[in-house]
Backbone atoms as SQL, in Angstrom:
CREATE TABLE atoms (id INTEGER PRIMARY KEY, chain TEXT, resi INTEGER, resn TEXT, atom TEXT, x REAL, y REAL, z REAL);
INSERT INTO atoms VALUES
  (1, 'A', 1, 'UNK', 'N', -3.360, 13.882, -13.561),
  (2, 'A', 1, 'UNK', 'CA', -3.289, 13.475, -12.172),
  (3, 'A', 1, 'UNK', 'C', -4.033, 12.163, -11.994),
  (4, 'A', 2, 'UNK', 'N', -3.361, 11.453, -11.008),
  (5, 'A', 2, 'UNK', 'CA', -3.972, 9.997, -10.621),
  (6, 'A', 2, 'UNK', 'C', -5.040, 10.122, -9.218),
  (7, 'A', 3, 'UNK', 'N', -6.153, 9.002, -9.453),
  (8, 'A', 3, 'UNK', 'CA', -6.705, 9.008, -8.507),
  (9, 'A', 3, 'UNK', 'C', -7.188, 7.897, -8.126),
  (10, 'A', 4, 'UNK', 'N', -7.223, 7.750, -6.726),
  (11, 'A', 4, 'UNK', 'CA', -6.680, 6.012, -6.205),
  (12, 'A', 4, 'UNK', 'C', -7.778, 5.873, -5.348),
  (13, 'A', 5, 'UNK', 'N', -8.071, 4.585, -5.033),
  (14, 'A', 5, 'UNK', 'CA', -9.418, 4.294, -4.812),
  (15, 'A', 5, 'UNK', 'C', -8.818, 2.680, -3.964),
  (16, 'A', 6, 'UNK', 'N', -8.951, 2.934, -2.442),
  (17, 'A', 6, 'UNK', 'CA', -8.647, 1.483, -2.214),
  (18, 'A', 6, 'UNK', 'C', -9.940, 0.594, -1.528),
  (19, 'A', 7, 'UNK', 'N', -9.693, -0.827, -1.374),
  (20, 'A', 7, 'UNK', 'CA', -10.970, -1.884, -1.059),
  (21, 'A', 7, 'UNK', 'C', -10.269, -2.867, -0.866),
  (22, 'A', 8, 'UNK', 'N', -11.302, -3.483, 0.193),
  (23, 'A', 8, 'UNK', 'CA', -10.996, -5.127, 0.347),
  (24, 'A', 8, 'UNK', 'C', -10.229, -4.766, 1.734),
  (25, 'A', 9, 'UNK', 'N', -10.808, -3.990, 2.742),
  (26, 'A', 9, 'UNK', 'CA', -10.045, -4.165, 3.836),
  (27, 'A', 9, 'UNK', 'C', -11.548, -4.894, 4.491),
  (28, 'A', 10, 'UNK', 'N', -11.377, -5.211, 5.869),
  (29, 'A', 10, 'UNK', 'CA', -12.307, -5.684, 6.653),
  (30, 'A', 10, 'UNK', 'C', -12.006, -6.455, 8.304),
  (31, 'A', 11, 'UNK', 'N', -12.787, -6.877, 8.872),
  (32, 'A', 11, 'UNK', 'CA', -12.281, -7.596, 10.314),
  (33, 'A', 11, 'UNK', 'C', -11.877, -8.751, 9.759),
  (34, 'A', 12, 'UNK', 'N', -10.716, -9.530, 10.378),
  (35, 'A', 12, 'UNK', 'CA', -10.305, -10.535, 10.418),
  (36, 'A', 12, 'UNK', 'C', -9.632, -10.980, 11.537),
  (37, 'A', 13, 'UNK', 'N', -9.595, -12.287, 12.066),
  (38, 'A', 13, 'UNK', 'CA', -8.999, -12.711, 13.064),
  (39, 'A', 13, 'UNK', 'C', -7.387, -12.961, 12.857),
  (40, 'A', 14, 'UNK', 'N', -6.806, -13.235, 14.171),
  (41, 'A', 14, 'UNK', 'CA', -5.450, -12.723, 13.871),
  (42, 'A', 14, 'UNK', 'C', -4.909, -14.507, 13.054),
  (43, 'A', 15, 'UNK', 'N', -4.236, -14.232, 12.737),
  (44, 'A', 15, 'UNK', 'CA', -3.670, -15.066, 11.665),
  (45, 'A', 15, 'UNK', 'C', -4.235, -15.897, 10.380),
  (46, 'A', 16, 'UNK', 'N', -5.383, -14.358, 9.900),
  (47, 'A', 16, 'UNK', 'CA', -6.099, -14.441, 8.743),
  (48, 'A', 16, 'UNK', 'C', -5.518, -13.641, 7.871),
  (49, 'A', 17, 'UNK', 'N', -6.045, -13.668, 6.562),
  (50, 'A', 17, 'UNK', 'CA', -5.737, -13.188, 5.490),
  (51, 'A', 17, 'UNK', 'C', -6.899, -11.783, 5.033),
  (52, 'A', 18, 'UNK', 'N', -5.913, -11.146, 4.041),
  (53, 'A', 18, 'UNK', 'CA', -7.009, -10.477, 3.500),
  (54, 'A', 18, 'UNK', 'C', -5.911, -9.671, 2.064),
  (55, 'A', 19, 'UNK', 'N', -6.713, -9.542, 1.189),
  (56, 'A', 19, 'UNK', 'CA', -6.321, -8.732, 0.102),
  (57, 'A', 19, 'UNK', 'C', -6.456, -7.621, -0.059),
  (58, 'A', 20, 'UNK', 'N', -5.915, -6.411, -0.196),
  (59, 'A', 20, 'UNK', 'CA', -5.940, -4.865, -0.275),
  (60, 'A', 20, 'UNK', 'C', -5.585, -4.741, -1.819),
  (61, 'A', 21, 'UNK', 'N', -6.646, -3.767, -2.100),
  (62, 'A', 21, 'UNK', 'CA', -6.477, -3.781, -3.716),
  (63, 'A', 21, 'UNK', 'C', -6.443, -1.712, -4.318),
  (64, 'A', 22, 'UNK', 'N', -5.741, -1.667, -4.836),
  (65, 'A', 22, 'UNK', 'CA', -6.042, -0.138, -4.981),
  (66, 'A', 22, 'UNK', 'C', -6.091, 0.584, -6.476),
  (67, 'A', 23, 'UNK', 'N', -6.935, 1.120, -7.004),
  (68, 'A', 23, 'UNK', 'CA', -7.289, 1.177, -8.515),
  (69, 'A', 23, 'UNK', 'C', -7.193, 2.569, -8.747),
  (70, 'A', 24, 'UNK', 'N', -6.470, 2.737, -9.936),
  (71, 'A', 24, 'UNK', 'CA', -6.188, 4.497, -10.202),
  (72, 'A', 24, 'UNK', 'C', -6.782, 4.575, -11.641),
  (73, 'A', 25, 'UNK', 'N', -7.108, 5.446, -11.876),
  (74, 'A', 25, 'UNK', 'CA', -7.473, 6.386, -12.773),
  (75, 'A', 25, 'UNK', 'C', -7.430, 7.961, -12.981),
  (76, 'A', 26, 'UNK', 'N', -7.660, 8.301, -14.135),
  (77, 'A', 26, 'UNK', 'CA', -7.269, 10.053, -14.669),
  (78, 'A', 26, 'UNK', 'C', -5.582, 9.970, -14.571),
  (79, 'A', 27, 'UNK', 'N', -5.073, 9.130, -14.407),
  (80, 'A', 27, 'UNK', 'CA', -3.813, 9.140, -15.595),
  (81, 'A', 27, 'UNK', 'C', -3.158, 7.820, -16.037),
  (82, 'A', 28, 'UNK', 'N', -1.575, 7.697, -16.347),
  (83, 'A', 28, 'UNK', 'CA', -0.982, 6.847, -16.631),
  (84, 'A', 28, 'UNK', 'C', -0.382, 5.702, -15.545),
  (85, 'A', 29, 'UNK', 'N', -0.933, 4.882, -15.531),
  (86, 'A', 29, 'UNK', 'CA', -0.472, 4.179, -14.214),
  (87, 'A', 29, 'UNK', 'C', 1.079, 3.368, -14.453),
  (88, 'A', 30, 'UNK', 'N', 1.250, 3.147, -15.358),
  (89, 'A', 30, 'UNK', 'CA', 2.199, 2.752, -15.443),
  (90, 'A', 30, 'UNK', 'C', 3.727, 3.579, -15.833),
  (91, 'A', 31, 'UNK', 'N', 3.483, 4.762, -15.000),
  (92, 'A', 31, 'UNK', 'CA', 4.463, 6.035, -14.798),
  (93, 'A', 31, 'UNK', 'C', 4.348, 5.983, -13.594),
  (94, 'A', 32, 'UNK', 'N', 3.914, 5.629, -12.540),
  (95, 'A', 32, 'UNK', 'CA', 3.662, 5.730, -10.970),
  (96, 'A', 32, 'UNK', 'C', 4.236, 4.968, -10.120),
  (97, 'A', 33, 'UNK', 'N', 5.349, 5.238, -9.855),
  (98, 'A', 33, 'UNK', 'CA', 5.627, 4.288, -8.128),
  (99, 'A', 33, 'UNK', 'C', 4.415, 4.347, -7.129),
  (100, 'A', 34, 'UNK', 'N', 4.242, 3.463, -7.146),
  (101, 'A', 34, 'UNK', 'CA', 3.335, 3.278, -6.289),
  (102, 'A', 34, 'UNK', 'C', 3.766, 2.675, -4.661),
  (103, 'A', 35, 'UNK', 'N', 2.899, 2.698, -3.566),
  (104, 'A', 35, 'UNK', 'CA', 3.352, 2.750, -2.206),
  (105, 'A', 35, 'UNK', 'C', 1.942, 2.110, -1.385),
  (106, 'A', 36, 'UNK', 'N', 2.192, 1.225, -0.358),
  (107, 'A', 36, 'UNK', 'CA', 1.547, 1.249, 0.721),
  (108, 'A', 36, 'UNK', 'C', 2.142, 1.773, 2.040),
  (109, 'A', 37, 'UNK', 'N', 0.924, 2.277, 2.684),
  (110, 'A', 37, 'UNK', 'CA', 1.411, 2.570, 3.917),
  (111, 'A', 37, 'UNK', 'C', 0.679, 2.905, 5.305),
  (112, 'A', 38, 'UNK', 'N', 0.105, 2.593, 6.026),
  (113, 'A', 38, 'UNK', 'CA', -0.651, 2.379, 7.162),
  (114, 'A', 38, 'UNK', 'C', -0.748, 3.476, 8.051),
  (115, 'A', 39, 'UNK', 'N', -1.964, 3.435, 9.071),
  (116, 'A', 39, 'UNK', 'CA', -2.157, 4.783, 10.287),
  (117, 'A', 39, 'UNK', 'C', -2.503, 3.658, 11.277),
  (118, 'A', 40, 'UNK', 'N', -2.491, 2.985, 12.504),
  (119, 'A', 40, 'UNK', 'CA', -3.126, 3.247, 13.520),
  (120, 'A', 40, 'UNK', 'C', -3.232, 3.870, 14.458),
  (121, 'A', 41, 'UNK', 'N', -4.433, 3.880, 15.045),
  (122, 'A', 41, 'UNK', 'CA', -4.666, 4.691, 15.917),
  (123, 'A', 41, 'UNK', 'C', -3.796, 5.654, 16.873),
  (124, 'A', 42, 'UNK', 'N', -3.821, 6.797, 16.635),
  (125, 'A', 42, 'UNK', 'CA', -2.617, 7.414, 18.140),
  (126, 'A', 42, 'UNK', 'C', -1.650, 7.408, 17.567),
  (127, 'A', 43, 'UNK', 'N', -1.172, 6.600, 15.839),
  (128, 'A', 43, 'UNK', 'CA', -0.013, 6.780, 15.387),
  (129, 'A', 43, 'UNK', 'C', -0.091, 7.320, 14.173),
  (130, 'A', 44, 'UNK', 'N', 1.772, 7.377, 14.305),
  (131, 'A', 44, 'UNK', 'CA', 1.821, 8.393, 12.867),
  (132, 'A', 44, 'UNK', 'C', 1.823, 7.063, 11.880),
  (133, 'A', 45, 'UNK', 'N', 1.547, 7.692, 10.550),
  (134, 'A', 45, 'UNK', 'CA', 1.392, 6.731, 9.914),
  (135, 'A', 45, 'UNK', 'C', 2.771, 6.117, 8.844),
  (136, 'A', 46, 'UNK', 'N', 2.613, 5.119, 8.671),
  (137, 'A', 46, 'UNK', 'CA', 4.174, 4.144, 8.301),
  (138, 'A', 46, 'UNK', 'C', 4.188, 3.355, 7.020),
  (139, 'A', 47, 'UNK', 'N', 5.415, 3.460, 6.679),
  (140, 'A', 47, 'UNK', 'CA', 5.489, 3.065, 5.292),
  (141, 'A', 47, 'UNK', 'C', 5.724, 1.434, 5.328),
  (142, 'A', 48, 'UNK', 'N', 4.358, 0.879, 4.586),
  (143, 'A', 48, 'UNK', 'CA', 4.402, -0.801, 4.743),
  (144, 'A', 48, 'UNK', 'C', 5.467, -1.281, 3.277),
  (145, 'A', 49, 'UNK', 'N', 4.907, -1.019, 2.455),
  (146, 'A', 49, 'UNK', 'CA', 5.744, -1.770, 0.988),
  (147, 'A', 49, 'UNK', 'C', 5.767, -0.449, 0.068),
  (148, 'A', 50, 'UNK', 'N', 6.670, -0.963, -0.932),
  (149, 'A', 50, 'UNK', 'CA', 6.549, 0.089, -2.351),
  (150, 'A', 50, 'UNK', 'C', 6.925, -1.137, -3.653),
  (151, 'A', 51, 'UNK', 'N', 6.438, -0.671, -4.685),
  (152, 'A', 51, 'UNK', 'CA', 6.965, -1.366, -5.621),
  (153, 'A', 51, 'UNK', 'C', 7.389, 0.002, -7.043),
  (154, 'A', 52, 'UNK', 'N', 8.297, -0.626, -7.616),
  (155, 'A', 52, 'UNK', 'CA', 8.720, 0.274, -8.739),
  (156, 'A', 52, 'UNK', 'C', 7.588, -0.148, -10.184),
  (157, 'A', 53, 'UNK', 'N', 7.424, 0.718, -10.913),
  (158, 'A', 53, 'UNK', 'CA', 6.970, 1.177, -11.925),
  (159, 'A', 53, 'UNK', 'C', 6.880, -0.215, -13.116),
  (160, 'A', 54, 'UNK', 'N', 7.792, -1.058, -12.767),
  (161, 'A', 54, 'UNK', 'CA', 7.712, -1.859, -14.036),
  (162, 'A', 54, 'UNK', 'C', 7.179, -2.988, -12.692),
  (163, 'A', 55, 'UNK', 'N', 6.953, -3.383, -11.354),
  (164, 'A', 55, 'UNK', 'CA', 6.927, -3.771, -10.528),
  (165, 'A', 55, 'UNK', 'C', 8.285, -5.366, -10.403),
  (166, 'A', 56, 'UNK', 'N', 8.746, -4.469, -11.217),
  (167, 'A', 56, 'UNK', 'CA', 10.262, -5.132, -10.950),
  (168, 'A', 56, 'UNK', 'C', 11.573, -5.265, -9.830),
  (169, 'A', 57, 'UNK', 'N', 11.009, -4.329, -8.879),
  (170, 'A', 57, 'UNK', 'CA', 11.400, -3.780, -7.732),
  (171, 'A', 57, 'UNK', 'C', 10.256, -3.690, -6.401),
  (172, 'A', 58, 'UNK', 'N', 10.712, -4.336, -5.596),
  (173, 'A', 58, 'UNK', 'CA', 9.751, -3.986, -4.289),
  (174, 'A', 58, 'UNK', 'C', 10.531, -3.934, -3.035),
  (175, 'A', 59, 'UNK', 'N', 10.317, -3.339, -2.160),
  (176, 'A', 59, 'UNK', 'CA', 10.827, -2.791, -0.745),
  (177, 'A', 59, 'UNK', 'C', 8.975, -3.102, 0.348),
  (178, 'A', 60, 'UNK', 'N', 10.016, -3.514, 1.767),
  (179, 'A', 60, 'UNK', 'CA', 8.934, -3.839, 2.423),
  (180, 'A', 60, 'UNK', 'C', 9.305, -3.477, 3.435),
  (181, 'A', 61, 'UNK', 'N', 8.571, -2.879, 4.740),
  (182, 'A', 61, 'UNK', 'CA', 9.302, -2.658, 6.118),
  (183, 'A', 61, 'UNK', 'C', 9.016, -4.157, 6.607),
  (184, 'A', 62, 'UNK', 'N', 10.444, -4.461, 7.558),
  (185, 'A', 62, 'UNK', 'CA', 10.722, -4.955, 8.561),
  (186, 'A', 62, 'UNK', 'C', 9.401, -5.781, 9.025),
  (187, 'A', 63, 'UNK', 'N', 8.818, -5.166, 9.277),
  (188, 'A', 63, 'UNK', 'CA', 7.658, -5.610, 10.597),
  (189, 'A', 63, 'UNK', 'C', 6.912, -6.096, 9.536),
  (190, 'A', 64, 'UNK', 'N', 6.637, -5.922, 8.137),
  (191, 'A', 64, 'UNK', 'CA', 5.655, -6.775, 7.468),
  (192, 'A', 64, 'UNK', 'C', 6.019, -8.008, 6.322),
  (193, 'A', 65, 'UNK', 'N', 7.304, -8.107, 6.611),
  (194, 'A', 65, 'UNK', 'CA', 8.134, -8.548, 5.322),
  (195, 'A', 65, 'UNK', 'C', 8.008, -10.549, 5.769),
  (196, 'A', 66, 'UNK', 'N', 8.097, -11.162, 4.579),
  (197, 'A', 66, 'UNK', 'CA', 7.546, -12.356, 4.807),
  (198, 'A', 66, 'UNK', 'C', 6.111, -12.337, 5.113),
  (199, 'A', 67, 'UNK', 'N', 5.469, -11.566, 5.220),
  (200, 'A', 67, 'UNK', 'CA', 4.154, -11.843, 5.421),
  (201, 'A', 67, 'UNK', 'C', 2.899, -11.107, 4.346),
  (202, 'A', 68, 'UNK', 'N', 3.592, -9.967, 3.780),
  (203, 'A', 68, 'UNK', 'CA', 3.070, -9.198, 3.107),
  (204, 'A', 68, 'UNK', 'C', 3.465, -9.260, 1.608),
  (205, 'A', 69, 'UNK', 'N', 2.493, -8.978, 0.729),
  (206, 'A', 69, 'UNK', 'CA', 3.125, -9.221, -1.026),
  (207, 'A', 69, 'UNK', 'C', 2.555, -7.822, -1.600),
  (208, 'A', 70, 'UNK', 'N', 3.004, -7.130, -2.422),
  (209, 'A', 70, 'UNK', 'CA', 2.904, -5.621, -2.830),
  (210, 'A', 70, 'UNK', 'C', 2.744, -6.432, -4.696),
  (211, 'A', 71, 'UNK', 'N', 2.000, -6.390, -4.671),
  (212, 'A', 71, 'UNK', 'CA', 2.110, -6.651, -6.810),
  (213, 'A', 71, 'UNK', 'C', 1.542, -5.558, -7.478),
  (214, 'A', 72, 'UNK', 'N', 1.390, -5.533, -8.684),
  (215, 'A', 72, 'UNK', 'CA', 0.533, -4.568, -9.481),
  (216, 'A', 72, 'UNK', 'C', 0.773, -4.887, -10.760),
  (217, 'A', 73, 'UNK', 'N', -0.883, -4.664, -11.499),
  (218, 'A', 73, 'UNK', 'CA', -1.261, -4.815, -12.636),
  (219, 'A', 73, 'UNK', 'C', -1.223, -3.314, -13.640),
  (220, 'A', 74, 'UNK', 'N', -0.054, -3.061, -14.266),
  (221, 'A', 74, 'UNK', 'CA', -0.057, -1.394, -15.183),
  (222, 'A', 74, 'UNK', 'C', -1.237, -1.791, -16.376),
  (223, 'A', 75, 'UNK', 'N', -1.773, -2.828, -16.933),
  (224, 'A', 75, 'UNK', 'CA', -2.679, -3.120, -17.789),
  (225, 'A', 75, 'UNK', 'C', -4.612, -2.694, -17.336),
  (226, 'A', 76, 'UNK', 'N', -4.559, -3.421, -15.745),
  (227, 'A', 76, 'UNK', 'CA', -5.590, -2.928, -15.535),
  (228, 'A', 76, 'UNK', 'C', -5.810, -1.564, -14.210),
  (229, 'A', 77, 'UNK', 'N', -4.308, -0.990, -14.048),
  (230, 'A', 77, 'UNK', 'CA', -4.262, -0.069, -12.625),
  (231, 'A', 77, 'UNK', 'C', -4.426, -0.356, -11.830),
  (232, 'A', 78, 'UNK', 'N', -3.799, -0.975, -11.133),
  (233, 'A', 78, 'UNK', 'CA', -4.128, -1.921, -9.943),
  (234, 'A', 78, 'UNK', 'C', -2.850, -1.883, -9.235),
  (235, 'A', 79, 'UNK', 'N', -3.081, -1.961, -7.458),
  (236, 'A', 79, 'UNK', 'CA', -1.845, -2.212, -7.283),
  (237, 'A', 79, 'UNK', 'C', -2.516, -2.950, -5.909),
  (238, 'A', 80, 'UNK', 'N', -1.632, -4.085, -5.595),
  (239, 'A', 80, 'UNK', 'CA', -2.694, -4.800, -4.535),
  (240, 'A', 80, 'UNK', 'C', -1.812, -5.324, -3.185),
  (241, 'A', 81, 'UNK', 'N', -1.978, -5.729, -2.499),
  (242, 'A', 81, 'UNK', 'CA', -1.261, -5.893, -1.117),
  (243, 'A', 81, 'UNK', 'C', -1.783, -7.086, -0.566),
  (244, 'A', 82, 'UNK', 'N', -1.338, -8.164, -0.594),
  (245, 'A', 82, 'UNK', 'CA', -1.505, -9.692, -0.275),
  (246, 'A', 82, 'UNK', 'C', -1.199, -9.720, 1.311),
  (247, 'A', 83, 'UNK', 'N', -2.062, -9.806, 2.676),
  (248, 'A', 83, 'UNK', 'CA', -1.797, -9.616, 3.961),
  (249, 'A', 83, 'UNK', 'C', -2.384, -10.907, 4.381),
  (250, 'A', 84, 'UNK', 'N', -1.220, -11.604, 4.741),
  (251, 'A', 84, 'UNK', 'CA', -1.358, -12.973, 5.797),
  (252, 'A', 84, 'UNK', 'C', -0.690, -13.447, 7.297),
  (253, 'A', 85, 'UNK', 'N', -1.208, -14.061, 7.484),
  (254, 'A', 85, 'UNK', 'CA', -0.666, -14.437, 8.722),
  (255, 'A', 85, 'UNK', 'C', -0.696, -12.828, 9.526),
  (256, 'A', 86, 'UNK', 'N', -2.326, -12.296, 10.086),
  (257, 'A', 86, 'UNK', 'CA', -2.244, -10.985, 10.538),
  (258, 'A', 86, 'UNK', 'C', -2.234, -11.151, 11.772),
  (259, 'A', 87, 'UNK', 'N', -1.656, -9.902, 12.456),
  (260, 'A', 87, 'UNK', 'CA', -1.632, -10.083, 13.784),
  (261, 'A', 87, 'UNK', 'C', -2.113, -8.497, 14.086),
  (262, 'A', 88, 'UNK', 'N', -2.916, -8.447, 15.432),
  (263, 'A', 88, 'UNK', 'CA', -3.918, -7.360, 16.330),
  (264, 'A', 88, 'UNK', 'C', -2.741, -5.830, 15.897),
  (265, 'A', 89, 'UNK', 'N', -1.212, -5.866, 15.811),
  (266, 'A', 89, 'UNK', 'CA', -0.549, -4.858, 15.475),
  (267, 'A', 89, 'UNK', 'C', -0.640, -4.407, 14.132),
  (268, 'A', 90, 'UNK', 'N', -1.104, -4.931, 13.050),
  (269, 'A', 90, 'UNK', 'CA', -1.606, -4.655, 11.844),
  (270, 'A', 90, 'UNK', 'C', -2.787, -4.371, 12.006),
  (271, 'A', 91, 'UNK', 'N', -3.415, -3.843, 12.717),
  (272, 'A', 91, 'UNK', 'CA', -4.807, -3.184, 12.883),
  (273, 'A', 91, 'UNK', 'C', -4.037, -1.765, 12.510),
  (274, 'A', 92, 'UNK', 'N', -5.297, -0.994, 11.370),
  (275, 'A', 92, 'UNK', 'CA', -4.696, 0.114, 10.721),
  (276, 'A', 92, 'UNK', 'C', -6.123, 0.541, 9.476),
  (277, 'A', 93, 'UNK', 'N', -5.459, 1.968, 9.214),
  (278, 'A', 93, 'UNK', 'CA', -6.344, 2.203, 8.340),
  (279, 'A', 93, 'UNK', 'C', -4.638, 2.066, 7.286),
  (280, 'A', 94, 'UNK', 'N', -5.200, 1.585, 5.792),
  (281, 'A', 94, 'UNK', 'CA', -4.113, 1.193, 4.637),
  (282, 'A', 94, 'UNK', 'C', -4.518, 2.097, 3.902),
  (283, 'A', 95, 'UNK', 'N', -3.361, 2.949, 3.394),
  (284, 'A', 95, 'UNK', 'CA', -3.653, 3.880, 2.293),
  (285, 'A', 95, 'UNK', 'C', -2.488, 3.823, 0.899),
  (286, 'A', 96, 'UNK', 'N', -3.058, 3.664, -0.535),
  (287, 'A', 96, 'UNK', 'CA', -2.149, 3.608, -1.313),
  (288, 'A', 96, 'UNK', 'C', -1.782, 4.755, -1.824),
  (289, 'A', 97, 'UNK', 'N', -0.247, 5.031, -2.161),
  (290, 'A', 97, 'UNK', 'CA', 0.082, 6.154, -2.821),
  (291, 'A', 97, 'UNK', 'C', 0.928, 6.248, -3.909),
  (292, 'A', 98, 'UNK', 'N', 1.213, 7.064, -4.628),
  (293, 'A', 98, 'UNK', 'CA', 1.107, 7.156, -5.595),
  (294, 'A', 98, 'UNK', 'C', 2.766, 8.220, -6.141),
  (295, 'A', 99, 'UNK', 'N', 3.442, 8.263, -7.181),
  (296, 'A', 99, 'UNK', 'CA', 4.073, 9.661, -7.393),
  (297, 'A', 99, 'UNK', 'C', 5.043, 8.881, -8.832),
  (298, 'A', 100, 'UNK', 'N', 5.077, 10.207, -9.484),
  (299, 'A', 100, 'UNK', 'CA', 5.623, 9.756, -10.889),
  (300, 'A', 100, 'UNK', 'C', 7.696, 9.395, -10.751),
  (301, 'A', 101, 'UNK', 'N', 7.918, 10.189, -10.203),
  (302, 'A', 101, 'UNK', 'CA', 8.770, 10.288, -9.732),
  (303, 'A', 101, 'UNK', 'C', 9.913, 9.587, -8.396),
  (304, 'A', 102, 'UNK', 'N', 8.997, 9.436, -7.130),
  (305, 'A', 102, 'UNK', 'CA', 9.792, 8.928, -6.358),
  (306, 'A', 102, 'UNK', 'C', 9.074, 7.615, -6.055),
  (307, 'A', 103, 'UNK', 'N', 10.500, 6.292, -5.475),
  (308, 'A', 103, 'UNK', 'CA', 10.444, 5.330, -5.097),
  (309, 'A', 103, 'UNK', 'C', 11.040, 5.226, -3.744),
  (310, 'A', 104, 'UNK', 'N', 10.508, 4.930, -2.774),
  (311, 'A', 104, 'UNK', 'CA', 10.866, 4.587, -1.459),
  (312, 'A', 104, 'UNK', 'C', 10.161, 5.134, -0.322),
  (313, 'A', 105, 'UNK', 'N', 10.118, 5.224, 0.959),
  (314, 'A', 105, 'UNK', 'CA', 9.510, 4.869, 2.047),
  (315, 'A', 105, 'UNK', 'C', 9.141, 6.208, 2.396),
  (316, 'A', 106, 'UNK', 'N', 9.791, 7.606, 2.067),
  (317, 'A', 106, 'UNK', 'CA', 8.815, 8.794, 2.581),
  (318, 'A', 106, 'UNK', 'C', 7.800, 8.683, 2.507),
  (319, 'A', 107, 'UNK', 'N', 6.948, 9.304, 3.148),
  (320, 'A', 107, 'UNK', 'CA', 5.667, 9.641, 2.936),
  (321, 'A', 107, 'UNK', 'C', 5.775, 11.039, 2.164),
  (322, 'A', 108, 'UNK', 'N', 6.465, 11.611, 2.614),
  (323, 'A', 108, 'UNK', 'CA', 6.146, 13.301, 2.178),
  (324, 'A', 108, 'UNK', 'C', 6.192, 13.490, 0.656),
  (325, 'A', 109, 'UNK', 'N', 7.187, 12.312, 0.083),
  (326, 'A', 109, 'UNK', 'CA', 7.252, 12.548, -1.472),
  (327, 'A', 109, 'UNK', 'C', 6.342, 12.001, -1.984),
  (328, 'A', 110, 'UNK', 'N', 5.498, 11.437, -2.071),
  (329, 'A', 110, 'UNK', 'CA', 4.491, 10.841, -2.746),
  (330, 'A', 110, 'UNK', 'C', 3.591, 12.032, -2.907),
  (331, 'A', 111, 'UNK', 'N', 2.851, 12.088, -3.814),
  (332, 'A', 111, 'UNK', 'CA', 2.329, 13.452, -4.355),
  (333, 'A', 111, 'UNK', 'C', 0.531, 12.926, -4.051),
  (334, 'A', 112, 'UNK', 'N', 0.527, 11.413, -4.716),
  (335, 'A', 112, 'UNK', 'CA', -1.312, 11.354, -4.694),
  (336, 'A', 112, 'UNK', 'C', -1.376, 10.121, -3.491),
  (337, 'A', 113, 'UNK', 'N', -2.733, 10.011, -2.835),
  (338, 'A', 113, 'UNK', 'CA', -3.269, 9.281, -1.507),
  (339, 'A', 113, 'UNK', 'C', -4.990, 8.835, -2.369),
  (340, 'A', 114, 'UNK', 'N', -4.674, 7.547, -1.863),
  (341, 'A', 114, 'UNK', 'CA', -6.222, 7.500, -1.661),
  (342, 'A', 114, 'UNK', 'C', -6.958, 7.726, -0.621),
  (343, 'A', 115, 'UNK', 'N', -8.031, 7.374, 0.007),
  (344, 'A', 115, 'UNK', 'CA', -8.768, 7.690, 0.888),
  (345, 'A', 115, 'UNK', 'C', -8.455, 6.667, 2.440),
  (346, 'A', 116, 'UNK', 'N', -8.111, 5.548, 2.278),
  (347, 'A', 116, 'UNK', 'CA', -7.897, 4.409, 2.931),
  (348, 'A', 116, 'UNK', 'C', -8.838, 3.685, 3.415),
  (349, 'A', 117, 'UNK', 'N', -8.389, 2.090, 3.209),
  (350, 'A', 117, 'UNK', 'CA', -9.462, 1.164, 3.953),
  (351, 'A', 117, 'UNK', 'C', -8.952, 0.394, 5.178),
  (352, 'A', 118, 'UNK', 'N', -9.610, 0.268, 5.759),
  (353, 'A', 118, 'UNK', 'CA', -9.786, -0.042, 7.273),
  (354, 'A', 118, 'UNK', 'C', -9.317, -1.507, 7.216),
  (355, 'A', 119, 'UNK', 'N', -8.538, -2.327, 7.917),
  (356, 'A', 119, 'UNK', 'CA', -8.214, -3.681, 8.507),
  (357, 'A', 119, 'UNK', 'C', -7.863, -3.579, 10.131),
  (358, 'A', 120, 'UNK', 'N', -9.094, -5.123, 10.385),
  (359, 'A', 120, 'UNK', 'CA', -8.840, -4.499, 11.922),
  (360, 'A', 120, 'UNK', 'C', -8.807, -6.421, 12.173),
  (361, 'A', 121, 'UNK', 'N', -7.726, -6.260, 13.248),
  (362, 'A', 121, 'UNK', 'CA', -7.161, -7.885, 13.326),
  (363, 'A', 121, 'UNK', 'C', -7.711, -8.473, 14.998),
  (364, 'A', 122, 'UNK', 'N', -8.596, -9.133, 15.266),
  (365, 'A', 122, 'UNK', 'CA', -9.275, -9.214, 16.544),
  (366, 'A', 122, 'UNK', 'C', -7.989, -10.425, 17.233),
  (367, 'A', 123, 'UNK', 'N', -7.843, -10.158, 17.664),
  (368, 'A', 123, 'UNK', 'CA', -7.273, -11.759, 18.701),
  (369, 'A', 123, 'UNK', 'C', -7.553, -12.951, 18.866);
């Protein structure tokens, strides 16, 4: 089993940057679709990007696309989330996930979560 560990969230003003980085260990990372996907407040939480396994493949929602970059390193477990040009609606807690098996935007199929880090976009 994998276990994911994310960082590098923080306050930023709106049309700042910030890097989201998420690091697994206790298994094979490079068997894992991996996933981002966001909560704010009062909401349910939403699927931002995914990338496939060889990160040869990536999917992004709508609302973050052009602005957002999903990469990952299978050498050092890493899977990271490049966030620019932010705006006060990307205020969210970011959580990465994880599953050997499925690629795409459920939430329910993804099997492992990290804990999530906080980005909060002031005006």
């Amino acid at each position: 089993q994998v276990q994911l560990v994310e960082s590098g969230g923080g306050l930023v003003q709106s049309g700042g940057s910030l890097r989201l980085s998420c690091t697994a260990s206790g298994g094979t990372f490079r068997n894992y679709f991996m996933g981002w996907f966001r909560q704010a407040p009062g909401k349910e939480r939403e699927f931002v990007a995914a990338i496939s396994r060889s990160g040869g493949t990536k999917d992004y929602a709508d609302s973050v696309k052009g602005r957002f970059t999903i990469s990952r390193d299978n050498a050092r477990g890493t899977v990271d989330l490049q966030v620019n040009s932010l705006k006060p609606e990307d205020t969210a807690v970011y959580y990465c996930a994880g599953d050997r098996n499925y690629y795409g935007r459920t939430i329910a199929q993804y099997d492992y979560w990290g804990q999530g880090t906080q980005v909060t976009v002031s005006s």
